[in-house]
């Protein structure tokens, strides 16, 4: 079956994949990247995303984004972009659904604290942890640890990486050392992630009451589209006005990205994925859209991510993660048997990080209670 028929020459072709670490027979009715996506959906780490924080803790409200719904939105936006640019939708979808698998409980604070706790043991990076999940930690198949995904999906998952870690990753780490680019699908998924969170965080911020519509009008990108909605539907207010505004913003961002990238691709005229890897980034926003999304991000950072109510949860969450890590490091016998390592402090610390990173928000809260409260066991 030809899975690559409609793809541009510079797309990631399933038939030309660099393959999997453990050689397997072809997937038959599915392309290699479809198989990757299916393995990701069937993984344990994927189901955990439902109970991991995006910005708001999972139990703060039923309608806020979680890592799971965020990942699905990234996949949706990513597929749309990929189809417009004749790139590989299946690879984009696989990468999008896997991109946050290594996220700790409690959003970014979890990763920052774990990184501090691990500073004498090689540090902690959530991108690298996502890769660790799919390469090693998932226990699903008889023949290998992890999910044995293709090189291209793993390349897309590893968005960032320190040079020290890159040196230990062989072929996959090379682009961080020689500053080359990943596939267009990886570049695209990265920006689909940004489009998704910039827009859904506005929605969640307003729903929570931490942001107000009046405040949002300070953001040019929002104000302009809000004004377009007002012109089309005079007097429309409340949630519908908000959703219409966000809808227009997502459309504007995706259209800008497609148009800008198409022009860059025409000019650079890469003939293969290897040409793509050797050239400058080719999936981009226009300079104006880049400036506007940066202003939006800055606004969200100052007014939402650092809102005092979010800060309170952040500080509480960082205490939970730190105290769990310290307790386990001091007394590894508190860990489930699988996570205990004798006589190798480096490996023991890494196991503790794996254990904590794998926790959902509520599991971490319960575990903290079990370890520290005399009333809970
Ligand atoms: Mg994300």
JSON list of C-alpha atoms in Angstrom, two decimals, residues 218-308:
[
{"chain": "A", "resi": 218, "resn": "UNK", "atom": "CA", "xyz": [-4.94, 44.82, 26.10]},
{"chain": "A", "resi": 219, "resn": "UNK", "atom": "CA", "xyz": [-3.66, 42.09, 23.82]},
{"chain": "A", "resi": 220, "resn": "UNK", "atom": "CA", "xyz": [-3.66, 43.32, 20.23]},
{"chain": "A", "resi": 221, "resn": "UNK", "atom": "CA", "xyz": [-4.15, 39.89, 18.66]},
{"chain": "A", "resi": 222, "resn": "UNK", "atom": "CA", "xyz": [-7.18, 39.23, 20.86]},
{"chain": "A", "resi": 223, "resn": "UNK", "atom": "CA", "xyz": [-8.64, 42.75, 20.60]},
{"chain": "A", "resi": 224, "resn": "UNK", "atom": "CA", "xyz": [-8.51, 42.71, 16.80]},
{"chain": "A", "resi": 225, "resn": "UNK", "atom": "CA", "xyz": [-10.40, 39.44, 16.49]},
{"chain": "A", "resi": 226, "resn": "UNK", "atom": "CA", "xyz": [-12.83, 40.38, 19.26]},
{"chain": "A", "resi": 227, "resn": "UNK", "atom": "CA", "xyz": [-13.60, 43.49, 17.22]},
{"chain": "A", "resi": 228, "resn": "UNK", "atom": "CA", "xyz": [-14.22, 41.38, 14.09]},
{"chain": "A", "resi": 229, "resn": "UNK", "atom": "CA", "xyz": [-16.71, 39.29, 16.05]},
{"chain": "A", "resi": 230, "resn": "UNK", "atom": "CA", "xyz": [-18.44, 42.43, 17.30]},
{"chain": "A", "resi": 231, "resn": "UNK", "atom": "CA", "xyz": [-18.77, 43.68, 13.71]},
{"chain": "A", "resi": 232, "resn": "UNK", "atom": "CA", "xyz": [-20.21, 40.40, 12.49]},
{"chain": "A", "resi": 233, "resn": "UNK", "atom": "CA", "xyz": [-22.47, 39.77, 15.50]},
{"chain": "A", "resi": 234, "resn": "UNK", "atom": "CA", "xyz": [-23.20, 43.14, 17.12]},
{"chain": "A", "resi": 235, "resn": "UNK", "atom": "CA", "xyz": [-24.01, 42.77, 20.81]},
{"chain": "A", "resi": 236, "resn": "UNK", "atom": "CA", "xyz": [-22.86, 39.13, 21.03]},
{"chain": "A", "resi": 237, "resn": "UNK", "atom": "CA", "xyz": [-21.44, 38.62, 24.51]},
{"chain": "A", "resi": 238, "resn": "UNK", "atom": "CA", "xyz": [-20.36, 35.98, 27.01]},
{"chain": "A", "resi": 239, "resn": "UNK", "atom": "CA", "xyz": [-19.06, 32.59, 26.02]},
{"chain": "A", "resi": 240, "resn": "UNK", "atom": "CA", "xyz": [-20.20, 32.73, 22.41]},
{"chain": "A", "resi": 241, "resn": "UNK", "atom": "CA", "xyz": [-18.31, 35.98, 21.84]},
{"chain": "A", "resi": 242, "resn": "UNK", "atom": "CA", "xyz": [-15.26, 34.44, 23.43]},
{"chain": "A", "resi": 243, "resn": "UNK", "atom": "CA", "xyz": [-15.45, 31.21, 21.43]},
{"chain": "A", "resi": 244, "resn": "UNK", "atom": "CA", "xyz": [-15.98, 33.13, 18.19]},
{"chain": "A", "resi": 245, "resn": "UNK", "atom": "CA", "xyz": [-12.92, 35.25, 19.00]},
{"chain": "A", "resi": 246, "resn": "UNK", "atom": "CA", "xyz": [-10.76, 32.23, 19.79]},
{"chain": "A", "resi": 247, "resn": "UNK", "atom": "CA", "xyz": [-12.02, 30.47, 16.68]},
{"chain": "A", "resi": 248, "resn": "UNK", "atom": "CA", "xyz": [-10.91, 33.42, 14.53]},
{"chain": "A", "resi": 249, "resn": "UNK", "atom": "CA", "xyz": [-7.56, 33.57, 16.31]},
{"chain": "A", "resi": 250, "resn": "UNK", "atom": "CA", "xyz": [-6.83, 29.90, 15.66]},
{"chain": "A", "resi": 251, "resn": "UNK", "atom": "CA", "xyz": [-7.83, 30.37, 12.02]},
{"chain": "A", "resi": 252, "resn": "UNK", "atom": "CA", "xyz": [-5.61, 33.44, 11.69]},
{"chain": "A", "resi": 253, "resn": "UNK", "atom": "CA", "xyz": [-2.61, 31.72, 13.27]},
{"chain": "A", "resi": 254, "resn": "UNK", "atom": "CA", "xyz": [-2.93, 28.56, 11.19]},
{"chain": "A", "resi": 255, "resn": "UNK", "atom": "CA", "xyz": [-3.48, 30.56, 7.98]},
{"chain": "A", "resi": 256, "resn": "UNK", "atom": "CA", "xyz": [-0.44, 32.71, 8.73]},
{"chain": "A", "resi": 257, "resn": "UNK", "atom": "CA", "xyz": [1.69, 29.67, 9.46]},
{"chain": "A", "resi": 258, "resn": "UNK", "atom": "CA", "xyz": [0.62, 27.88, 6.26]},
{"chain": "A", "resi": 259, "resn": "UNK", "atom": "CA", "xyz": [1.14, 30.93, 4.08]},
{"chain": "A", "resi": 260, "resn": "UNK", "atom": "CA", "xyz": [4.53, 31.82, 5.57]},
{"chain": "A", "resi": 261, "resn": "UNK", "atom": "CA", "xyz": [5.80, 28.25, 5.50]},
{"chain": "A", "resi": 262, "resn": "UNK", "atom": "CA", "xyz": [4.59, 27.68, 1.95]},
{"chain": "A", "resi": 263, "resn": "UNK", "atom": "CA", "xyz": [6.59, 30.70, 0.78]},
{"chain": "A", "resi": 264, "resn": "UNK", "atom": "CA", "xyz": [9.68, 29.53, 2.66]},
{"chain": "A", "resi": 265, "resn": "UNK", "atom": "CA", "xyz": [9.35, 26.05, 1.19]},
{"chain": "A", "resi": 266, "resn": "UNK", "atom": "CA", "xyz": [8.99, 27.42, -2.31]},
{"chain": "A", "resi": 267, "resn": "UNK", "atom": "CA", "xyz": [12.11, 29.49, -1.90]},
{"chain": "A", "resi": 268, "resn": "UNK", "atom": "CA", "xyz": [14.27, 26.83, -0.25]},
{"chain": "A", "resi": 269, "resn": "UNK", "atom": "CA", "xyz": [12.82, 24.10, -2.51]},
{"chain": "A", "resi": 270, "resn": "UNK", "atom": "CA", "xyz": [14.00, 21.14, -0.40]},
{"chain": "A", "resi": 271, "resn": "UNK", "atom": "CA", "xyz": [13.83, 17.88, -2.37]},
{"chain": "A", "resi": 272, "resn": "UNK", "atom": "CA", "xyz": [13.86, 15.52, 0.58]},
{"chain": "A", "resi": 273, "resn": "UNK", "atom": "CA", "xyz": [13.68, 15.30, 4.35]},
{"chain": "A", "resi": 274, "resn": "UNK", "atom": "CA", "xyz": [17.48, 15.37, 4.38]},
{"chain": "A", "resi": 275, "resn": "UNK", "atom": "CA", "xyz": [17.43, 18.76, 2.62]},
{"chain": "A", "resi": 276, "resn": "UNK", "atom": "CA", "xyz": [14.97, 19.91, 5.29]},
{"chain": "A", "resi": 277, "resn": "UNK", "atom": "CA", "xyz": [17.28, 18.79, 8.07]},
{"chain": "A", "resi": 278, "resn": "UNK", "atom": "CA", "xyz": [20.16, 20.73, 6.54]},
{"chain": "A", "resi": 279, "resn": "UNK", "atom": "CA", "xyz": [18.31, 24.00, 6.00]},
{"chain": "A", "resi": 280, "resn": "UNK", "atom": "CA", "xyz": [17.00, 26.75, 8.29]},
{"chain": "A", "resi": 281, "resn": "UNK", "atom": "CA", "xyz": [13.63, 26.21, 10.02]},
{"chain": "A", "resi": 282, "resn": "UNK", "atom": "CA", "xyz": [11.00, 26.27, 7.26]},
{"chain": "A", "resi": 283, "resn": "UNK", "atom": "CA", "xyz": [7.80, 26.08, 9.31]},
{"chain": "A", "resi": 284, "resn": "UNK", "atom": "CA", "xyz": [7.29, 29.50, 10.79]},
{"chain": "A", "resi": 285, "resn": "UNK", "atom": "CA", "xyz": [4.93, 32.33, 11.57]},
{"chain": "A", "resi": 286, "resn": "UNK", "atom": "CA", "xyz": [5.34, 35.64, 9.74]},
{"chain": "A", "resi": 287, "resn": "UNK", "atom": "CA", "xyz": [7.39, 38.19, 11.72]},
{"chain": "A", "resi": 288, "resn": "UNK", "atom": "CA", "xyz": [4.19, 40.09, 12.56]},
{"chain": "A", "resi": 289, "resn": "UNK", "atom": "CA", "xyz": [2.35, 37.01, 13.85]},
{"chain": "A", "resi": 290, "resn": "UNK", "atom": "CA", "xyz": [5.47, 35.96, 15.75]},
{"chain": "A", "resi": 291, "resn": "UNK", "atom": "CA", "xyz": [5.57, 39.37, 17.46]},
{"chain": "A", "resi": 292, "resn": "UNK", "atom": "CA", "xyz": [1.87, 39.19, 18.30]},
{"chain": "A", "resi": 293, "resn": "UNK", "atom": "CA", "xyz": [1.98, 35.67, 19.71]},
{"chain": "A", "resi": 294, "resn": "UNK", "atom": "CA", "xyz": [5.00, 36.66, 21.79]},
{"chain": "A", "resi": 295, "resn": "UNK", "atom": "CA", "xyz": [3.03, 39.58, 23.22]},
{"chain": "A", "resi": 296, "resn": "UNK", "atom": "CA", "xyz": [0.14, 37.22, 23.99]},
{"chain": "A", "resi": 297, "resn": "UNK", "atom": "CA", "xyz": [2.47, 34.77, 25.72]},
{"chain": "A", "resi": 298, "resn": "UNK", "atom": "CA", "xyz": [3.97, 37.54, 27.81]},
{"chain": "A", "resi": 299, "resn": "UNK", "atom": "CA", "xyz": [0.51, 38.67, 28.81]},
{"chain": "A", "resi": 300, "resn": "UNK", "atom": "CA", "xyz": [-0.55, 35.13, 29.78]},
{"chain": "A", "resi": 301, "resn": "UNK", "atom": "CA", "xyz": [2.64, 34.64, 31.75]},
{"chain": "A", "resi": 302, "resn": "UNK", "atom": "CA", "xyz": [2.23, 37.81, 33.80]},
{"chain": "A", "resi": 303, "resn": "UNK", "atom": "CA", "xyz": [-1.53, 37.67, 34.28]},
{"chain": "A", "resi": 304, "resn": "UNK", "atom": "CA", "xyz": [-2.43, 33.99, 34.30]},
{"chain": "A", "resi": 305, "resn": "UNK", "atom": "CA", "xyz": [0.55, 31.71, 34.93]},
{"chain": "A", "resi": 306, "resn": "UNK", "atom": "CA", "xyz": [1.75, 34.05, 37.69]},
{"chain": "A", "resi": 307, "resn": "UNK", "atom": "CA", "xyz": [-1.67, 34.96, 39.08]},
{"chain": "A", "resi": 308, "resn": "UNK", "atom": "CA", "xyz": [-1.53, 34.70, 42.87]}
]
